[in-house]
């Protein structure tokens, strides 16, 4: 007899409006311009999505110098790009389409405005993440100081900043870790200016809230998402912090711990903003082969956000 297993399914989970838009941009470009179209960097951080688009005719590159046919369009990924990338595209006379999520572009504009208004800027984010590279690349080198941890916030030196100070953040950070860092910044630099509305996006916020609500009651928690997906990795951390130590990322090629699942009574499932729902359903089917499951969806927010496509593709 199969053991009984309750599954709490987090909602919202999976694709956010920025990811839907970016994938749509690649598909619509393939329709409009034919194949191939070049895509700079993984359009979103998910292997399955990238593979499907590759099969339809997208060629993924890391730098514009890799483009062999300069007559073909190139799309910039949802994470955003440093200013020098569209500049290089113009120099090469490339036709480009920017799939940067509008919520990342908002942070770009914020940083430019702060710089123009004479602020020194601290960016809270993860070193080497493409979004951070893109945001830092909106301004001249050296104008943005990146910090990743509370410890780094504590060790910032007032004398390193000649101008008034402001902070901005990556959009996919842990809400709790970031608020701790901001608290430290505010105690050390009481006049520091922050965004009017925080930079962590609605999708990150909602997915983390849903996980936080479910994880304390779960024996195991699974987040579907790629290893390089910042928001997915954060969801695993959130689940662990909320009390489910057996929380893990289920990524391409990762084996499911079936024996452990069979011993569990309740498991939680969520997926990162770049993970297709089909992967969640496949995971549930796999579990169902071994357990008698009942599913309860825990909804913490309704999402109705839709972003417009670039004019070129309308
Ligand atoms: S996670 Fe947030 S910032 Fe990133 S693409 Fe989705 S909506 Fe945009």
PDB file of C-alpha atoms and ligand atoms in Angstrom:
ATOM      1  CA  UNK A   1       0.000   0.000   0.000  1.00  0.00           C
ATOM      2  CA  UNK A   2       1.238   3.474  -0.888  1.00  0.00           C
ATOM      3  CA  UNK A   3       1.757   5.896   1.995  1.00  0.00           C
ATOM      4  CA  UNK A   4      -0.518   8.920   2.265  1.00  0.00           C
ATOM      5  CA  UNK A   5       1.125  12.235   1.479  1.00  0.00           C
ATOM      6  CA  UNK A   6      -0.256  15.739   1.682  1.00  0.00           C
ATOM      7  CA  UNK A   7       1.184  18.266  -0.780  1.00  0.00           C
ATOM      8  CA  UNK A   8       0.980  21.974  -0.062  1.00  0.00           C
ATOM      9  CA  UNK A   9       1.341  23.787  -3.352  1.00  0.00           C
ATOM     10  CA  UNK A  10       2.539  27.369  -3.019  1.00  0.00           C
ATOM     11  CA  UNK A  11       0.705  30.042  -4.959  1.00  0.00           C
ATOM     12  CA  UNK A  12       1.866  32.227  -6.597  1.00  0.00           C
ATOM     13  CA  UNK A  13       4.701  30.135  -7.985  1.00  0.00           C
ATOM     14  CA  UNK A  14       6.487  29.846 -11.316  1.00  0.00           C
ATOM     15  CA  UNK A  15       6.523  32.320 -14.178  1.00  0.00           C
ATOM     16  CA  UNK A  16       6.299  36.029 -13.360  1.00  0.00           C
ATOM     17  CA  UNK A  17       5.230  38.745 -15.798  1.00  0.00           C
ATOM     18  CA  UNK A  18       8.857  39.637 -16.658  1.00  0.00           C
ATOM     19  CA  UNK A  19       9.702  36.051 -17.595  1.00  0.00           C
ATOM     20  CA  UNK A  20       6.480  35.587 -19.615  1.00  0.00           C
ATOM     21  CA  UNK A  21       7.291  38.773 -21.497  1.00  0.00           C
ATOM     22  CA  UNK A  22      10.909  37.777 -22.208  1.00  0.00           C
ATOM     23  CA  UNK A  23       9.925  34.342 -23.558  1.00  0.00           C
ATOM     24  CA  UNK A  24       7.152  35.941 -25.590  1.00  0.00           C
ATOM     25  CA  UNK A  25       9.680  38.374 -27.079  1.00  0.00           C
ATOM     26  CA  UNK A  26      11.872  35.512 -28.328  1.00  0.00           C
ATOM     27  CA  UNK A  27       8.883  33.580 -29.743  1.00  0.00           C
ATOM     28  CA  UNK A  28       7.389  36.653 -31.425  1.00  0.00           C
ATOM     29  CA  UNK A  29      10.802  37.627 -32.849  1.00  0.00           C
ATOM     30  CA  UNK A  30      11.184  34.139 -34.349  1.00  0.00           C
ATOM     31  CA  UNK A  31       7.748  34.517 -35.909  1.00  0.00           C
ATOM     32  CA  UNK A  32       8.381  38.007 -37.211  1.00  0.00           C
ATOM     33  CA  UNK A  33      11.988  37.715 -38.369  1.00  0.00           C
ATOM     34  CA  UNK A  34      12.328  33.958 -38.952  1.00  0.00           C
ATOM     35  CA  UNK A  35      15.257  31.957 -37.591  1.00  0.00           C
ATOM     36  CA  UNK A  36      17.789  32.311 -36.266  1.00  0.00           C
ATOM     37  CA  UNK A  37      17.521  35.076 -33.714  1.00  0.00           C
ATOM     38  CA  UNK A  38      20.392  35.612 -31.312  1.00  0.00           C
ATOM     39  CA  UNK A  39      19.750  35.867 -27.574  1.00  0.00           C
ATOM     40  CA  UNK A  40      22.419  37.393 -25.365  1.00  0.00           C
ATOM     41  CA  UNK A  41      22.669  35.254 -22.207  1.00  0.00           C
ATOM     42  CA  UNK A  42      19.991  32.713 -21.156  1.00  0.00           C
ATOM     43  CA  UNK A  43      16.773  34.661 -21.772  1.00  0.00           C
ATOM     44  CA  UNK A  44      15.632  33.502 -18.324  1.00  0.00           C
ATOM     45  CA  UNK A  45      17.525  31.176 -15.992  1.00  0.00           C
ATOM     46  CA  UNK A  46      15.875  27.880 -16.866  1.00  0.00           C
ATOM     47  CA  UNK A  47      17.408  25.071 -18.915  1.00  0.00           C
ATOM     48  CA  UNK A  48      14.116  23.699 -20.265  1.00  0.00           C
ATOM     49  CA  UNK A  49      12.997  27.123 -21.465  1.00  0.00           C
ATOM     50  CA  UNK A  50      16.352  27.750 -23.117  1.00  0.00           C
ATOM     51  CA  UNK A  51      16.376  24.323 -24.812  1.00  0.00           C
ATOM     52  CA  UNK A  52      12.846  24.780 -26.195  1.00  0.00           C
ATOM     53  CA  UNK A  53      13.745  28.165 -27.645  1.00  0.00           C
ATOM     54  CA  UNK A  54      16.982  26.785 -29.054  1.00  0.00           C
ATOM     55  CA  UNK A  55      14.983  24.106 -30.863  1.00  0.00           C
ATOM     56  CA  UNK A  56      12.736  26.801 -32.344  1.00  0.00           C
ATOM     57  CA  UNK A  57      15.722  28.710 -33.719  1.00  0.00           C
ATOM     58  CA  UNK A  58      17.240  30.870 -30.981  1.00  0.00           C
ATOM     59  CA  UNK A  59      21.035  30.974 -30.770  1.00  0.00           C
ATOM     60  CA  UNK A  60      22.284  31.761 -27.265  1.00  0.00           C
ATOM     61  CA  UNK A  61      25.467  33.780 -26.923  1.00  0.00           C
ATOM     62  CA  UNK A  62      27.220  35.519 -24.034  1.00  0.00           C
ATOM     63  CA  UNK A  63      28.729  38.441 -25.941  1.00  0.00           C
ATOM     64  CA  UNK A  64      27.769  40.289 -29.134  1.00  0.00           C
ATOM     65  CA  UNK A  65      31.209  39.442 -30.562  1.00  0.00           C
ATOM     66  CA  UNK A  66      29.961  35.831 -30.949  1.00  0.00           C
ATOM     67  CA  UNK A  67      27.302  36.858 -33.502  1.00  0.00           C
ATOM     68  CA  UNK A  68      28.269  35.412 -36.879  1.00  0.00           C
ATOM     69  CA  UNK A  69      25.445  36.824 -39.000  1.00  0.00           C
ATOM     70  CA  UNK A  70      25.155  40.535 -38.245  1.00  0.00           C
ATOM     71  CA  UNK A  71      21.944  40.810 -40.278  1.00  0.00           C
ATOM     72  CA  UNK A  72      20.007  38.790 -37.671  1.00  0.00           C
ATOM     73  CA  UNK A  73      18.301  40.422 -34.665  1.00  0.00           C
ATOM     74  CA  UNK A  74      19.624  40.007 -31.141  1.00  0.00           C
ATOM     75  CA  UNK A  75      17.563  39.970 -27.947  1.00  0.00           C
ATOM     76  CA  UNK A  76      18.879  41.042 -24.528  1.00  0.00           C
ATOM     77  CA  UNK A  77      17.806  38.830 -21.610  1.00  0.00           C
ATOM     78  CA  UNK A  78      15.260  39.656 -18.874  1.00  0.00           C
ATOM     79  CA  UNK A  79      18.083  40.361 -16.393  1.00  0.00           C
ATOM     80  CA  UNK A  80      19.114  43.557 -18.155  1.00  0.00           C
ATOM     81  CA  UNK A  81      22.416  44.592 -19.698  1.00  0.00           C
ATOM     82  CA  UNK A  82      25.085  47.214 -19.012  1.00  0.00           C
ATOM     83  CA  UNK A  83      24.768  50.368 -21.149  1.00  0.00           C
ATOM     84  CA  UNK A  84      27.798  49.377 -23.196  1.00  0.00           C
ATOM     85  CA  UNK A  85      25.852  46.429 -24.713  1.00  0.00           C
ATOM     86  CA  UNK A  86      23.227  48.440 -26.673  1.00  0.00           C
ATOM     87  CA  UNK A  87      26.027  50.899 -27.526  1.00  0.00           C
ATOM     88  CA  UNK A  88      28.066  48.057 -29.021  1.00  0.00           C
ATOM     89  CA  UNK A  89      24.961  46.793 -30.868  1.00  0.00           C
ATOM     90  CA  UNK A  90      24.468  50.245 -32.419  1.00  0.00           C
ATOM     91  CA  UNK A  91      28.115  50.411 -33.467  1.00  0.00           C
ATOM     92  CA  UNK A  92      27.758  47.034 -35.151  1.00  0.00           C
ATOM     93  CA  UNK A  93      24.512  48.161 -36.760  1.00  0.00           C
ATOM     94  CA  UNK A  94      22.656  45.277 -35.171  1.00  0.00           C
ATOM     95  CA  UNK A  95      18.908  45.214 -34.823  1.00  0.00           C
ATOM     96  CA  UNK A  96      18.266  44.535 -31.138  1.00  0.00           C
ATOM     97  CA  UNK A  97      15.267  43.967 -28.914  1.00  0.00           C
ATOM     98  CA  UNK A  98      15.542  44.547 -25.196  1.00  0.00           C
ATOM     99  CA  UNK A  99      13.721  41.928 -23.073  1.00  0.00           C
ATOM    100  CA  UNK A 100      14.910  43.461 -19.781  1.00  0.00           C
ATOM    101  CA  UNK A 101      12.100  43.137 -17.242  1.00  0.00           C
ATOM    102  CA  UNK A 102      10.471  46.572 -16.784  1.00  0.00           C
ATOM    103  CA  UNK A 103      11.018  46.200 -13.014  1.00  0.00           C
ATOM    104  CA  UNK A 104      14.759  45.827 -13.586  1.00  0.00           C
ATOM    105  CA  UNK A 105      14.695  48.807 -15.973  1.00  0.00           C
ATOM    106  CA  UNK A 106      13.017  50.768 -13.175  1.00  0.00           C
ATOM    107  CA  UNK A 107      16.067  50.138 -10.948  1.00  0.00           C
ATOM    108  CA  UNK A 108      18.331  51.211 -13.833  1.00  0.00           C
ATOM    109  CA  UNK A 109      16.462  54.521 -14.130  1.00  0.00           C
ATOM    110  CA  UNK A 110      16.564  54.978 -10.337  1.00  0.00           C
ATOM    111  CA  UNK A 111      20.337  54.542 -10.298  1.00  0.00           C
ATOM    112  CA  UNK A 112      20.781  57.033 -13.143  1.00  0.00           C
ATOM    113  CA  UNK A 113      18.569  59.585 -11.389  1.00  0.00           C
ATOM    114  CA  UNK A 114      20.430  59.189  -8.093  1.00  0.00           C
ATOM    115  CA  UNK A 115      23.768  59.567  -9.855  1.00  0.00           C
ATOM    116  CA  UNK A 116      22.539  62.666 -11.674  1.00  0.00           C
ATOM    117  CA  UNK A 117      21.351  64.136  -8.375  1.00  0.00           C
ATOM    118  CA  UNK A 118      24.793  63.735  -6.851  1.00  0.00           C
ATOM    119  CA  UNK A 119      24.446  60.613  -4.705  1.00  0.00           C
ATOM    120  CA  UNK A 120      26.948  57.897  -3.970  1.00  0.00           C
ATOM    121  CA  UNK A 121      25.131  54.609  -4.499  1.00  0.00           C
ATOM    122  CA  UNK A 122      25.216  51.321  -2.615  1.00  0.00           C
ATOM    123  CA  UNK A 123      23.700  48.362  -4.460  1.00  0.00           C
ATOM    124  CA  UNK A 124      22.545  45.403  -2.366  1.00  0.00           C
ATOM    125  CA  UNK A 125      22.867  42.342  -4.595  1.00  0.00           C
ATOM    126  CA  UNK A 126      24.804  39.229  -5.548  1.00  0.00           C
ATOM    127  CA  UNK A 127      28.213  39.650  -7.084  1.00  0.00           C
ATOM    128  CA  UNK A 128      28.399  38.499 -10.724  1.00  0.00           C
ATOM    129  CA  UNK A 129      24.661  37.977 -11.140  1.00  0.00           C
ATOM    130  CA  UNK A 130      23.757  39.313 -14.619  1.00  0.00           C
ATOM    131  CA  UNK A 131      21.167  41.687 -13.153  1.00  0.00           C
ATOM    132  CA  UNK A 132      23.807  43.206 -10.865  1.00  0.00           C
ATOM    133  CA  UNK A 133      26.277  43.488 -13.759  1.00  0.00           C
ATOM    134  CA  UNK A 134      23.538  45.221 -15.789  1.00  0.00           C
ATOM    135  CA  UNK A 135      22.563  47.627 -13.010  1.00  0.00           C
ATOM    136  CA  UNK A 136      26.160  48.559 -12.179  1.00  0.00           C
ATOM    137  CA  UNK A 137      26.796  49.004 -15.879  1.00  0.00           C
ATOM    138  CA  UNK A 138      24.257  51.830 -16.136  1.00  0.00           C
ATOM    139  CA  UNK A 139      26.794  54.165 -14.546  1.00  0.00           C
ATOM    140  CA  UNK A 140      30.491  54.871 -14.956  1.00  0.00           C
ATOM    141  CA  UNK A 141      32.743  52.204 -13.400  1.00  0.00           C
ATOM    142  CA  UNK A 142      33.312  52.787  -9.686  1.00  0.00           C
ATOM    143  CA  UNK A 143      30.124  54.814  -9.089  1.00  0.00           C
ATOM    144  CA  UNK A 144      28.208  51.962  -7.462  1.00  0.00           C
ATOM    145  CA  UNK A 145      29.429  50.089  -4.392  1.00  0.00           C
ATOM    146  CA  UNK A 146      28.097  46.523  -4.256  1.00  0.00           C
ATOM    147  CA  UNK A 147      27.369  44.852  -0.917  1.00  0.00           C
ATOM    148  CA  UNK A 148      26.023  41.329  -0.446  1.00  0.00           C
ATOM    149  CA  UNK A 149      25.747  40.749   3.297  1.00  0.00           C
ATOM    150  CA  UNK A 150      24.906  42.352   6.631  1.00  0.00           C
ATOM    151  CA  UNK A 151      28.595  42.015   7.512  1.00  0.00           C
ATOM    152  CA  UNK A 152      29.573  44.060   4.474  1.00  0.00           C
ATOM    153  CA  UNK A 153      26.969  46.697   5.394  1.00  0.00           C
ATOM    154  CA  UNK A 154      28.499  46.910   8.877  1.00  0.00           C
ATOM    155  CA  UNK A 155      32.006  47.337   7.539  1.00  0.00           C
ATOM    156  CA  UNK A 156      31.232  50.164   5.074  1.00  0.00           C
ATOM    157  CA  UNK A 157      33.342  53.191   5.932  1.00  0.00           C
ATOM    158  CA  UNK A 158      31.750  56.644   6.044  1.00  0.00           C
ATOM    159  CA  UNK A 159      34.969  58.186   4.687  1.00  0.00           C
ATOM    160  CA  UNK A 160      34.610  56.128   1.486  1.00  0.00           C
ATOM    161  CA  UNK A 161      31.630  58.260   0.535  1.00  0.00           C
ATOM    162  CA  UNK A 162      32.147  61.892  -0.401  1.00  0.00           C
ATOM    163  CA  UNK A 163      28.551  62.604  -1.410  1.00  0.00           C
ATOM    164  CA  UNK A 164      25.136  61.919   0.166  1.00  0.00           C
ATOM    165  CA  UNK A 165      24.378  58.203   0.163  1.00  0.00           C
ATOM    166  CA  UNK A 166      21.543  56.197  -1.419  1.00  0.00           C
ATOM    167  CA  UNK A 167      20.851  52.492  -1.811  1.00  0.00           C
ATOM    168  CA  UNK A 168      19.144  50.376  -4.439  1.00  0.00           C
ATOM    169  CA  UNK A 169      18.691  46.591  -4.548  1.00  0.00           C
ATOM    170  CA  UNK A 170      18.604  43.618  -6.898  1.00  0.00           C
ATOM    171  CA  UNK A 171      14.982  42.621  -7.592  1.00  0.00           C
ATOM    172  CA  UNK A 172      15.216  38.956  -6.548  1.00  0.00           C
ATOM    173  CA  UNK A 173      16.764  39.090  -3.076  1.00  0.00           C
ATOM    174  CA  UNK A 174      15.525  37.570   0.166  1.00  0.00           C
ATOM    175  CA  UNK A 175      13.063  40.048   1.686  1.00  0.00           C
ATOM    176  CA  UNK A 176      14.211  39.285   5.243  1.00  0.00           C
ATOM    177  CA  UNK A 177      17.974  39.344   4.610  1.00  0.00           C
ATOM    178  CA  UNK A 178      17.626  42.573   2.642  1.00  0.00           C
ATOM    179  CA  UNK A 179      15.590  44.316   5.311  1.00  0.00           C
ATOM    180  CA  UNK A 180      18.279  43.385   7.834  1.00  0.00           C
ATOM    181  CA  UNK A 181      20.949  44.911   5.573  1.00  0.00           C
ATOM    182  CA  UNK A 182      18.831  48.042   5.050  1.00  0.00           C
ATOM    183  CA  UNK A 183      18.333  48.350   8.817  1.00  0.00           C
ATOM    184  CA  UNK A 184      22.103  48.305   9.303  1.00  0.00           C
ATOM    185  CA  UNK A 185      22.609  50.869   6.528  1.00  0.00           C
ATOM    186  CA  UNK A 186      19.989  53.161   8.067  1.00  0.00           C
ATOM    187  CA  UNK A 187      21.515  52.904  11.528  1.00  0.00           C
ATOM    188  CA  UNK A 188      25.002  53.628  10.178  1.00  0.00           C
ATOM    189  CA  UNK A 189      23.944  56.310   7.676  1.00  0.00           C
ATOM    190  CA  UNK A 190      20.712  57.879   9.052  1.00  0.00           C
ATOM    191  CA  UNK A 191      20.278  60.129   6.003  1.00  0.00           C
ATOM    192  CA  UNK A 192      20.649  57.357   3.438  1.00  0.00           C
ATOM    193  CA  UNK A 193      18.041  57.612   0.702  1.00  0.00           C
ATOM    194  CA  UNK A 194      16.129  54.507  -0.343  1.00  0.00           C
ATOM    195  CA  UNK A 195      13.699  53.726  -3.143  1.00  0.00           C
ATOM    196  CA  UNK A 196      10.154  55.108  -2.707  1.00  0.00           C
ATOM    197  CA  UNK A 197       8.817  51.680  -3.418  1.00  0.00           C
ATOM    198  CA  UNK A 198      11.272  48.882  -2.732  1.00  0.00           C
ATOM    199  CA  UNK A 199      13.247  47.332  -5.577  1.00  0.00           C
ATOM    200  CA  UNK A 200      12.526  43.694  -4.680  1.00  0.00           C
ATOM    201  CA  UNK A 201       9.795  42.869  -7.157  1.00  0.00           C
ATOM    202  CA  UNK A 202       6.211  41.763  -6.526  1.00  0.00           C
ATOM    203  CA  UNK A 203       6.899  38.265  -7.887  1.00  0.00           C
ATOM    204  CA  UNK A 204       9.842  37.659  -5.536  1.00  0.00           C
ATOM    205  CA  UNK A 205       7.817  39.026  -2.603  1.00  0.00           C
ATOM    206  CA  UNK A 206       4.736  36.883  -3.293  1.00  0.00           C
ATOM    207  CA  UNK A 207       6.674  33.666  -3.930  1.00  0.00           C
ATOM    208  CA  UNK A 208       8.641  34.109  -0.710  1.00  0.00           C
ATOM    209  CA  UNK A 209       5.444  34.836   1.305  1.00  0.00           C
ATOM    210  CA  UNK A 210       3.765  31.670   0.025  1.00  0.00           C
ATOM    211  CA  UNK A 211       6.808  29.536   0.885  1.00  0.00           C
ATOM    212  CA  UNK A 212       7.071  31.118   4.333  1.00  0.00           C
ATOM    213  CA  UNK A 213       3.456  30.279   5.058  1.00  0.00           C
ATOM    214  CA  UNK A 214       3.710  26.619   4.054  1.00  0.00           C
ATOM    215  CA  UNK A 215       7.256  25.554   4.990  1.00  0.00           C
ATOM    216  CA  UNK A 216       6.855  25.421   8.818  1.00  0.00           C
ATOM    217  CA  UNK A 217       4.309  22.566   8.463  1.00  0.00           C
ATOM    218  CA  UNK A 218       6.288  20.527   5.926  1.00  0.00           C
ATOM    219  CA  UNK A 219       8.626  17.541   6.390  1.00  0.00           C
ATOM    220  CA  UNK A 220      10.234  18.359   3.063  1.00  0.00           C
ATOM    221  CA  UNK A 221      10.087  21.321   0.692  1.00  0.00           C
ATOM    222  CA  UNK A 222      10.932  21.356  -3.017  1.00  0.00           C
ATOM    223  CA  UNK A 223      11.572  24.405  -5.133  1.00  0.00           C
ATOM    224  CA  UNK A 224      11.759  23.815  -8.854  1.00  0.00           C
ATOM    225  CA  UNK A 225      14.299  26.078 -10.492  1.00  0.00           C
ATOM    226  CA  UNK A 226      17.773  26.268 -11.955  1.00  0.00           C
ATOM    227  CA  UNK A 227      20.911  26.556  -9.840  1.00  0.00           C
ATOM    228  CA  UNK A 228      21.693  29.948 -11.383  1.00  0.00           C
ATOM    229  CA  UNK A 229      18.178  31.302 -10.745  1.00  0.00           C
ATOM    230  CA  UNK A 230      18.577  33.803  -7.914  1.00  0.00           C
ATOM    231  CA  UNK A 231      14.908  33.908  -6.933  1.00  0.00           C
ATOM    232  CA  UNK A 232      14.664  30.074  -6.870  1.00  0.00           C
ATOM    233  CA  UNK A 233      17.736  29.698  -4.655  1.00  0.00           C
ATOM    234  CA  UNK A 234      16.275  32.351  -2.331  1.00  0.00           C
ATOM    235  CA  UNK A 235      13.029  30.338  -2.037  1.00  0.00           C
ATOM    236  CA  UNK A 236      14.988  27.346  -0.730  1.00  0.00           C
ATOM    237  CA  UNK A 237      16.688  29.583   1.846  1.00  0.00           C
ATOM    238  CA  UNK A 238      13.324  31.048   2.866  1.00  0.00           C
ATOM    239  CA  UNK A 239      11.832  27.547   3.324  1.00  0.00           C
ATOM    240  CA  UNK A 240      14.784  26.494   5.480  1.00  0.00           C
ATOM    241  CA  UNK A 241      14.638  29.648   7.579  1.00  0.00           C
ATOM    242  CA  UNK A 242      10.883  29.213   8.023  1.00  0.00           C
ATOM    243  CA  UNK A 243      11.530  25.853   9.667  1.00  0.00           C
ATOM    244  CA  UNK A 244      11.749  23.163   6.979  1.00  0.00           C
ATOM    245  CA  UNK A 245      15.397  22.094   7.077  1.00  0.00           C
ATOM    246  CA  UNK A 246      14.805  19.441   4.403  1.00  0.00           C
ATOM    247  CA  UNK A 247      14.316  21.997   1.652  1.00  0.00           C
ATOM    248  CA  UNK A 248      16.004  21.643  -1.674  1.00  0.00           C
ATOM    249  CA  UNK A 249      16.197  22.907  -5.203  1.00  0.00           C
ATOM    250  CA  UNK A 250      14.950  20.511  -7.864  1.00  0.00           C
ATOM    251  CA  UNK A 251      16.879  21.377 -10.986  1.00  0.00           C
ATOM    252  CA  UNK A 252      17.603  19.752 -14.337  1.00  0.00           C
ATOM    253  CA  UNK A 253      19.310  16.396 -13.772  1.00  0.00           C
ATOM    254  CA  UNK A 254      18.668  16.298 -10.027  1.00  0.00           C
ATOM    255  CA  UNK A 255      17.441  12.961  -8.672  1.00  0.00           C
ATOM    256  CA  UNK A 256      14.285  13.004  -6.578  1.00  0.00           C
ATOM    257  CA  UNK A 257      14.797  11.679  -3.008  1.00  0.00           C
ATOM    258  CA  UNK A 258      11.904   9.227  -3.355  1.00  0.00           C
ATOM    259  CA  UNK A 259      12.703   7.149  -0.260  1.00  0.00           C
ATOM    260  CA  UNK A 260      12.687  10.258   1.906  1.00  0.00           C
ATOM    261  CA  UNK A 261       9.458  11.461   0.280  1.00  0.00           C
ATOM    262  CA  UNK A 262       7.817   8.105   1.059  1.00  0.00           C
ATOM    263  CA  UNK A 263       8.613   8.609   4.745  1.00  0.00           C
ATOM    264  CA  UNK A 264       7.096  12.129   4.798  1.00  0.00           C
ATOM    265  CA  UNK A 265       3.566  13.145   5.754  1.00  0.00           C
ATOM    266  CA  UNK A 266       3.509  16.658   4.297  1.00  0.00           C
ATOM    267  CA  UNK A 267       5.652  18.180   1.592  1.00  0.00           C
ATOM    268  CA  UNK A 268       5.610  21.668   0.121  1.00  0.00           C
ATOM    269  CA  UNK A 269       6.237  22.571  -3.513  1.00  0.00           C
ATOM    270  CA  UNK A 270       6.977  25.880  -5.159  1.00  0.00           C
ATOM    271  CA  UNK A 271       8.830  27.009  -8.261  1.00  0.00           C
ATOM    272  CA  UNK A 272      11.012  29.964  -9.132  1.00  0.00           C
ATOM    273  CA  UNK A 273       9.894  32.803 -11.393  1.00  0.00           C
ATOM    274  CA  UNK A 274      11.661  31.265 -14.398  1.00  0.00           C
ATOM    275  CA  UNK A 275      10.405  27.668 -13.977  1.00  0.00           C
ATOM    276  CA  UNK A 276       7.561  26.417 -16.209  1.00  0.00           C
ATOM    277  CA  UNK A 277       4.465  24.993 -14.474  1.00  0.00           C
ATOM    278  CA  UNK A 278       4.845  21.799 -16.494  1.00  0.00           C
ATOM    279  CA  UNK A 279       7.898  20.941 -14.322  1.00  0.00           C
ATOM    280  CA  UNK A 280       5.762  21.228 -11.176  1.00  0.00           C
ATOM    281  CA  UNK A 281       3.164  18.909 -12.661  1.00  0.00           C
ATOM    282  CA  UNK A 282       5.871  16.405 -13.695  1.00  0.00           C
ATOM    283  CA  UNK A 283       7.240  16.441 -10.138  1.00  0.00           C
ATOM    284  CA  UNK A 284       3.767  15.792  -8.717  1.00  0.00           C
ATOM    285  CA  UNK A 285       3.223  12.896 -11.167  1.00  0.00           C
ATOM    286  CA  UNK A 286       6.544  11.354 -10.108  1.00  0.00           C
ATOM    287  CA  UNK A 287       5.577  11.601  -6.446  1.00  0.00           C
ATOM    288  CA  UNK A 288       2.147  10.159  -7.214  1.00  0.00           C
ATOM    289  CA  UNK A 289       3.743   6.988  -8.574  1.00  0.00           C
ATOM    290  CA  UNK A 290       5.007   6.304  -5.056  1.00  0.00           C
ATOM    291  CA  UNK A 291       2.477   7.897  -2.692  1.00  0.00           C
ATOM    292  CA  UNK A 292      -1.253   8.393  -2.362  1.00  0.00           C
ATOM    293  CA  UNK A 293      -1.339  12.169  -2.602  1.00  0.00           C
ATOM    294  CA  UNK A 294      -3.803  14.894  -1.731  1.00  0.00           C
ATOM    295  CA  UNK A 295      -3.030  18.418  -2.902  1.00  0.00           C
ATOM    296  CA  UNK A 296      -3.929  21.696  -1.251  1.00  0.00           C
ATOM    297  CA  UNK A 297      -3.018  24.945  -2.966  1.00  0.00           C
ATOM    298  CA  UNK A 298      -2.133  27.717  -0.528  1.00  0.00           C
ATOM    299  CA  UNK A 299      -2.791  31.068  -2.174  1.00  0.00           C
ATOM    300  CA  UNK A 300      -1.275  34.160  -0.583  1.00  0.00           C
ATOM    301  CA  UNK A 301      -1.767  36.598  -3.473  1.00  0.00           C
ATOM    302  CA  UNK A 302      -3.416  36.925  -6.877  1.00  0.00           C
ATOM    303  CA  UNK A 303      -1.103  38.204  -9.606  1.00  0.00           C
ATOM    304  CA  UNK A 304      -2.524  40.117 -12.525  1.00  0.00           C
ATOM    305  CA  UNK A 305       0.614  41.901 -13.706  1.00  0.00           C
ATOM    306  CA  UNK A 306       1.174  41.877 -17.480  1.00  0.00           C
ATOM    307  CA  UNK A 307       3.944  43.835 -19.207  1.00  0.00           C
ATOM    308  CA  UNK A 308       3.604  45.245 -22.711  1.00  0.00           C
ATOM    309  CA  UNK A 309       5.818  43.928 -25.477  1.00  0.00           C
ATOM    310  CA  UNK A 310       8.302  46.261 -27.177  1.00  0.00           C
ATOM    311  CA  UNK A 311       6.638  48.322 -29.952  1.00  0.00           C
ATOM    312  CA  UNK A 312       8.714  46.549 -32.636  1.00  0.00           C
ATOM    313  CA  UNK A 313       6.835  43.318 -31.942  1.00  0.00           C
ATOM    314  CA  UNK A 314       3.268  44.630 -31.750  1.00  0.00           C
TER     315      UNK A 314
HETATM  316  S1  LIG B   1      11.480  38.084 -10.956  1.00  0.00           S
HETATM  317 FE1  LIG B   1      10.655  40.158 -10.818  1.00  0.00          FE
HETATM  318  S2  LIG B   1      12.247  41.482 -11.703  1.00  0.00           S
HETATM  319 FE2  LIG B   1      12.719  39.364 -12.317  1.00  0.00          FE
HETATM  320  S3  LIG B   1      11.737  39.143 -14.299  1.00  0.00           S
HETATM  321 FE3  LIG B   1      10.237  38.460 -12.771  1.00  0.00          FE
HETATM  322  S4  LIG B   1       9.004  40.310 -12.326  1.00  0.00           S
HETATM  323 FE4  LIG B   1      10.864  40.968 -13.363  1.00  0.00          FE
END
